[in-house]
Coordinates of C-alpha atoms in Angstrom, one line a residue:
M20 CA -0.2 -0.3 0.4
I21 CA 1.7 3.7 -0.7
I22 CA 1.0 6.2 1.9
Q23 CA 2.7 9.2 2.9
R24 CA 5.2 9.8 5.6
V25 CA 6.9 12.9 7.6
V26 CA 10.6 12.2 7.7
L27 CA 13.6 14.3 9.2
N28 CA 15.3 16.2 6.6
S29 CA 17.5 17.5 8.7
R30 CA 19.1 19.3 11.9
P31 CA 18.3 22.0 12.9
G32 CA 21.8 22.0 15.3
K33 CA 21.8 22.4 19.1
N34 CA 21.7 25.8 18.7
G35 CA 19.6 26.3 15.7
V36 CA 15.7 27.5 15.5
P37 CA 14.0 24.8 13.8
V38 CA 12.3 25.1 10.6
A39 CA 9.6 23.9 8.1
E40 CA 12.3 22.1 5.7
N41 CA 14.3 19.8 9.2
F42 CA 10.9 18.2 7.4
R43 CA 10.0 16.2 3.9
L44 CA 7.2 14.6 3.0
E45 CA 8.0 11.2 0.6
Q46 CA 5.5 8.2 -0.4
S47 CA 6.1 5.5 0.9
T48 CA 4.6 1.6 1.4
I49 CA 3.4 -0.3 3.9
A50 CA 2.7 -4.1 3.9
D51 CA -1.4 -5.0 2.5
I52 CA -0.9 -7.4 4.6
I53 CA -1.1 -7.3 9.4
Q54 CA 0.0 -10.2 11.6
V55 CA -2.0 -11.3 15.0
G56 CA -2.0 -8.6 17.1
Q57 CA -1.6 -6.2 14.4
V58 CA -4.3 -3.0 13.6
R59 CA -3.9 -0.6 10.5
V60 CA -4.8 2.5 11.3
R61 CA -5.5 5.8 9.0
T62 CA -3.7 9.3 10.8
L63 CA -6.3 11.3 11.8
Y64 CA -5.3 14.2 13.1
L65 CA -0.6 14.8 14.5
S66 CA -0.2 17.0 17.7
V67 CA 3.0 19.2 17.7
D68 CA 4.7 19.5 21.2
P69 CA 7.2 22.0 22.2
Y70 CA 8.8 19.0 23.4
M71 CA 9.9 17.6 20.4
R72 CA 12.7 20.4 19.8
C73 CA 14.9 17.7 21.9
R74 CA 14.1 15.2 19.5
M75 CA 15.4 17.0 16.8
N76 CA 18.8 16.2 18.3
E77 CA 21.0 13.6 17.9
D78 CA 21.3 13.5 22.1
T79 CA 18.0 15.3 23.1
G80 CA 20.1 15.6 26.5
S81 CA 16.1 13.5 28.8
D82 CA 16.4 9.6 28.6
Y83 CA 12.8 9.4 28.1
L84 CA 13.5 10.4 24.7
L85 CA 14.2 9.4 21.7
P86 CA 15.9 11.6 19.2
W87 CA 14.5 11.2 15.4
Q88 CA 16.2 10.0 12.5
L89 CA 17.9 11.5 9.5
S90 CA 15.4 10.2 6.9
E91 CA 13.3 8.0 9.0
V92 CA 9.6 8.9 9.8
A93 CA 9.3 11.3 13.0
D94 CA 6.3 10.8 15.4
G95 CA 4.6 12.0 18.6
G96 CA 0.9 11.8 19.9
G97 CA -1.1 10.9 17.3
I98 CA -5.6 10.4 16.6
G99 CA -7.1 7.2 14.3
V100 CA -9.6 4.9 13.7
V101 CA -9.1 1.4 12.6
E102 CA -9.2 -0.1 8.9
E103 CA -8.6 -3.1 9.9
S104 CA -8.2 -5.1 13.1
K105 CA -6.2 -8.4 14.0
K106 CA -6.3 -7.5 17.9
D107 CA -8.6 -9.4 20.1
N108 CA -10.2 -5.3 21.6
L109 CA -10.5 -3.0 18.6
A110 CA -12.7 -3.0 16.2
K111 CA -12.4 -1.6 11.7
G112 CA -14.1 2.1 12.5
D113 CA -13.3 2.1 16.8
F114 CA -10.8 5.4 17.4
V115 CA -7.7 4.7 19.1
T116 CA -4.9 6.8 20.1
S117 CA -1.0 6.6 20.8
F118 CA 2.4 8.8 22.4
N119 CA 4.6 7.7 19.2
W120 CA 1.8 7.9 16.3
P121 CA 4.3 7.8 13.1
W122 CA 3.6 10.3 11.0
Q123 CA 1.7 8.9 8.3
T124 CA -1.1 9.4 6.1
V125 CA -1.4 5.0 6.4
A126 CA -0.1 3.2 9.1
I127 CA 0.1 -0.5 11.1
L128 CA 0.5 -0.5 14.2
D129 CA 0.9 -2.8 17.5
G130 CA -2.5 -3.4 19.2
S131 CA -1.6 -3.3 22.8
L132 CA -0.2 -0.8 22.3
L133 CA -2.7 1.5 21.2
Q134 CA -5.5 3.7 23.5
K135 CA -9.0 3.6 22.2
L136 CA -11.0 6.3 22.4
D137 CA -14.2 7.0 23.5
P138 CA -15.6 10.8 21.7
Q139 CA -18.7 10.9 23.6
L140 CA -16.1 12.0 26.5
V141 CA -15.4 15.6 24.4
S142 CA -18.8 15.9 22.6
G143 CA -17.2 14.8 20.0
R144 CA -14.1 16.5 18.7
L145 CA -11.2 14.0 19.5
S146 CA -8.2 16.2 18.2
Y147 CA -8.7 17.3 22.2
F148 CA -7.9 13.5 23.2
L149 CA -4.3 15.5 22.1
G150 CA -4.7 18.2 23.3
A151 CA -7.1 19.5 26.9
A152 CA -8.6 15.9 27.4
G153 CA -5.2 13.4 26.2
I154 CA -1.4 14.7 27.1
T155 CA -1.5 18.6 27.8
G156 CA -4.2 18.5 29.8
L157 CA -2.9 16.1 31.8
T158 CA 0.1 17.6 31.9
A159 CA -1.3 20.9 33.5
L160 CA -3.6 19.5 35.8
L161 CA -1.1 17.0 37.5
G162 CA 2.0 19.3 37.8
I163 CA -0.9 21.7 39.6
K164 CA -1.7 18.9 41.9
E165 CA 1.5 17.3 42.5
K166 CA 3.5 19.8 42.2
G167 CA 1.8 23.3 43.0
H168 CA 0.8 22.4 47.0
V169 CA -2.6 24.2 46.0
A170 CA -4.8 24.5 48.9
V171 CA -8.7 26.1 48.5
G172 CA -8.9 28.6 50.8
A173 CA -5.1 30.0 51.5
N174 CA -5.0 32.6 49.1
Q175 CA -2.6 32.0 46.7
T176 CA -1.5 33.5 43.6
M177 CA -0.5 31.1 40.7
V178 CA 1.2 33.1 37.5
V179 CA 1.8 31.3 34.5
S180 CA 4.3 31.8 31.5
G181 CA 3.9 31.3 27.9
A182 CA 0.3 31.4 29.6
A183 CA -1.6 31.3 25.8
G184 CA 0.6 28.2 25.2
A185 CA -1.2 24.4 24.7
C186 CA -0.5 24.0 27.9
G187 CA -0.2 27.2 30.0
S188 CA -4.0 28.1 28.7
L189 CA -5.6 25.1 30.9
A190 CA -3.0 25.5 33.3
G191 CA -4.2 29.1 34.6
Q192 CA -7.7 27.8 34.4
I193 CA -7.3 24.8 36.3
G194 CA -5.2 26.3 39.4
R195 CA -8.8 28.3 39.4
L196 CA -11.0 25.4 40.0
E197 CA -8.5 23.4 42.1
G198 CA -8.4 26.8 44.5
C199 CA -6.0 29.7 43.7
S200 CA -7.9 32.8 43.7
R201 CA -6.1 35.3 41.9
V202 CA -4.1 34.3 38.3
V203 CA -2.0 35.9 36.0
G204 CA -0.8 35.0 32.8
I205 CA 2.4 35.8 30.5
A206 CA 2.3 36.2 26.8
G207 CA 3.8 37.8 23.6
T208 CA 1.0 40.1 22.2
D209 CA -2.0 42.4 23.5
E210 CA -4.4 39.5 21.6
K211 CA -2.9 36.7 23.2
C212 CA -3.1 38.4 26.9
S213 CA -6.9 39.8 25.6
I214 CA -8.0 36.5 25.3
L215 CA -6.6 34.9 28.6
V216 CA -8.6 37.6 30.1
Q217 CA -11.6 37.6 28.5
E218 CA -12.4 33.7 27.5
M219 CA -10.4 31.7 30.1
G220 CA -11.0 33.7 33.0
F221 CA -7.3 34.8 34.1
D222 CA -7.2 37.8 36.5
A223 CA -4.5 39.3 34.7
A224 CA -1.9 38.3 31.6
I225 CA 0.9 40.6 30.7
N226 CA 2.7 41.5 27.4
Y227 CA 6.3 40.3 28.1
K228 CA 6.8 42.0 24.8
K229 CA 5.7 45.6 26.6
G230 CA 6.3 47.8 29.2
D231 CA 8.2 46.5 32.8
V232 CA 7.9 43.1 32.7
A233 CA 8.9 42.8 37.6
K234 CA 6.8 46.4 37.8
Q235 CA 3.7 45.0 35.9
L236 CA 3.7 42.0 38.6
R237 CA 4.0 44.0 41.7
E238 CA 1.0 45.7 40.7
L239 CA -0.6 42.3 40.0
C240 CA 0.9 40.1 42.4
P241 CA 0.7 42.8 45.5
G242 CA 1.0 39.4 47.8
G243 CA 3.9 38.1 45.9
V244 CA 3.9 35.1 44.6
D245 CA 2.9 31.3 45.4
V246 CA 2.5 29.2 42.2
Y247 CA 4.2 28.9 39.5
F248 CA 3.8 27.6 36.6
D249 CA 6.9 27.5 34.0
N250 CA 6.8 27.0 30.3
V251 CA 9.5 29.1 29.7
G252 CA 12.0 29.7 31.4
G253 CA 15.6 32.0 30.2
D254 CA 14.7 35.5 31.7
I255 CA 10.9 35.1 32.2
S256 CA 11.1 33.0 34.4
D257 CA 14.0 34.5 36.8
T258 CA 12.3 37.6 37.1
V259 CA 8.7 35.8 38.3
I260 CA 11.1 34.0 40.5
S261 CA 12.9 37.3 42.1
Q262 CA 8.8 37.8 43.3
M263 CA 7.8 34.4 45.1
N264 CA 7.5 34.4 48.2
Q265 CA 9.0 31.5 51.4
N266 CA 8.0 27.9 50.4
S267 CA 6.4 29.1 47.4
H268 CA 6.4 26.3 44.2
I269 CA 7.9 26.5 40.6
I270 CA 5.8 23.7 38.5
L271 CA 8.7 23.2 35.8
C272 CA 6.4 22.0 33.0
G273 CA 8.8 23.5 30.3
Q274 CA 11.4 25.4 29.3
I275 CA 11.3 26.5 25.7
S276 CA 13.1 30.1 25.8
Q277 CA 16.0 27.4 26.0
Y278 CA 15.3 24.7 23.8
N279 CA 17.3 25.3 20.8
K280 CA 20.7 26.3 23.0
D281 CA 22.7 23.3 24.1
V282 CA 22.2 23.3 27.9
P283 CA 20.9 20.8 30.6
Y284 CA 17.3 20.0 31.2
P285 CA 16.5 21.3 33.6
P286 CA 18.5 25.2 32.8
P287 CA 20.3 25.7 35.5
L288 CA 19.9 29.5 37.2
P289 CA 21.7 32.1 37.3
P290 CA 24.3 31.9 40.8
D291 CA 21.3 35.6 42.4
I292 CA 18.3 34.2 40.9
E293 CA 18.7 30.0 43.5
K294 CA 20.5 31.4 46.0
L295 CA 17.8 33.8 46.6
R296 CA 15.4 30.3 45.4
K297 CA 16.7 28.7 47.9
E298 CA 16.9 31.1 50.8
R299 CA 13.1 31.6 50.0
N300 CA 12.7 27.7 50.6
I301 CA 11.1 28.0 46.5
T302 CA 10.4 24.5 45.3
R303 CA 11.3 24.1 42.2
E304 CA 12.0 19.7 40.8
R305 CA 11.5 18.5 37.5
F306 CA 8.0 17.2 36.3
L307 CA 7.3 14.2 34.5
V308 CA 4.2 13.6 33.4
L309 CA 4.8 10.3 32.3
N310 CA 5.7 9.5 36.6
Y311 CA 1.8 10.1 36.9
M312 CA 0.1 7.5 34.4
D313 CA -1.6 5.8 37.7
K314 CA -3.9 8.2 37.8
Q315 CA -4.3 9.2 34.2
E316 CA -7.6 7.4 34.1
A317 CA -9.3 9.5 36.8
S318 CA -7.4 12.6 35.6
V319 CA -9.1 12.9 31.8
L320 CA -12.7 12.2 33.2
Q321 CA -12.0 15.1 35.6
L322 CA -10.8 17.2 32.5
C323 CA -13.5 15.9 29.9
Q324 CA -15.9 16.9 32.5
W325 CA -14.0 20.3 33.3
I326 CA -14.8 20.7 29.1
Q327 CA -18.5 19.7 29.2
E328 CA -19.7 21.4 31.6
G329 CA -18.0 25.3 30.5
K330 CA -15.2 25.5 32.9
L331 CA -12.5 24.8 30.8
K332 CA -12.3 26.8 27.8
V333 CA -10.3 24.7 24.5
R334 CA -9.0 27.1 22.1
E335 CA -6.7 24.8 18.6
T336 CA -5.1 25.8 16.1
V337 CA -5.6 23.6 13.6
V338 CA -3.6 23.1 10.5
E339 CA -5.0 21.0 7.5
G340 CA -2.6 18.0 5.7
L341 CA 0.5 16.3 7.1
A342 CA 2.7 18.6 3.9
N343 CA 1.7 21.2 6.2
I344 CA 3.2 19.7 9.9
G345 CA 6.7 21.0 9.0
V346 CA 5.6 24.7 8.7
A347 CA 3.0 23.6 12.1
F348 CA 6.0 22.5 14.2
Q349 CA 7.6 26.5 13.1
S350 CA 5.1 28.5 13.9
M351 CA 4.5 26.3 17.6
M352 CA 8.4 26.9 17.8
N353 CA 8.0 30.4 17.5
G354 CA 4.6 31.3 19.4
G355 CA 2.6 32.3 17.1
N356 CA -0.4 30.2 17.8
I357 CA -2.3 30.5 20.8
G358 CA -3.5 26.9 22.3
K359 CA -3.1 23.5 20.9
Q360 CA -0.8 23.5 18.0
I361 CA -2.9 20.3 15.4
V362 CA -2.9 19.0 12.1
S363 CA -5.2 17.3 10.4
V364 CA -4.6 14.6 8.4
S365 CA -7.5 13.1 7.5
K366 CA -10.8 13.2 8.0

């Protein structure tokens, strides 16, 4: 069977900025016959995420991420529909997902590595299982519950950097749902800041490209910062940390400002900020959602409930066509979209 697939065409280099041309669309073939335990699936949606930048390097810098190989198919979160199955619990027409879905139009996959989806949980919006009701939502929810130490009635202030991104836009809302009394976002455009406040219920939002971020933080968080959901690292994070309270908590979700630099993960803080962090007993522990998969089922149901109740607002940027996945990746890395970046492969 002839298919289309996207392979890693070139590496941007550890300190390079990824571009669409780092990926290449090509034709390939898969077997016409599947083996026992396998399923043939047609790809519907693929996810592009910041962590994938690490997979473009020969060394990902992480023990749980494998690098993409040159001229080999890339992979990540994906959703598809079963076209043929030789796996007992999966049938033709079932919707399935995997963290390691190949970027191709049709694939033959090991059925034991696929998770069956119930479209009714997201009112038929299957792509939500790659975002708000998937690994992105789980990262926001479990990050807050496991590392944020949020308590109802504790009058805590949360700050979210990268707040208009896939995870940040959910984290701010979840922080409020979990008990934070004040939520402030940091984003890169006035439009994003407006959406965070008017649509997603943030109390305020700072455009870090305008004005004095430290001054605005002091005005918007007069009692200091108790919980910091960190998606970006770098100067923004240093500014937030300098205004955090004694015994406060950093949820170390991502460091997108550092992904194009040859630095360890998590990147070390500048000496003065690290000294302050220790003096104030601010926790900053590496968080990996895959370590909490025993809580996945209950957490996904909670996320779906919030979505159906309208308590969790979802934003997606959907790019049509497998051929445009490189463009989608470049846009996502440049912060050009609001919410989750999804590629629609086929309908």
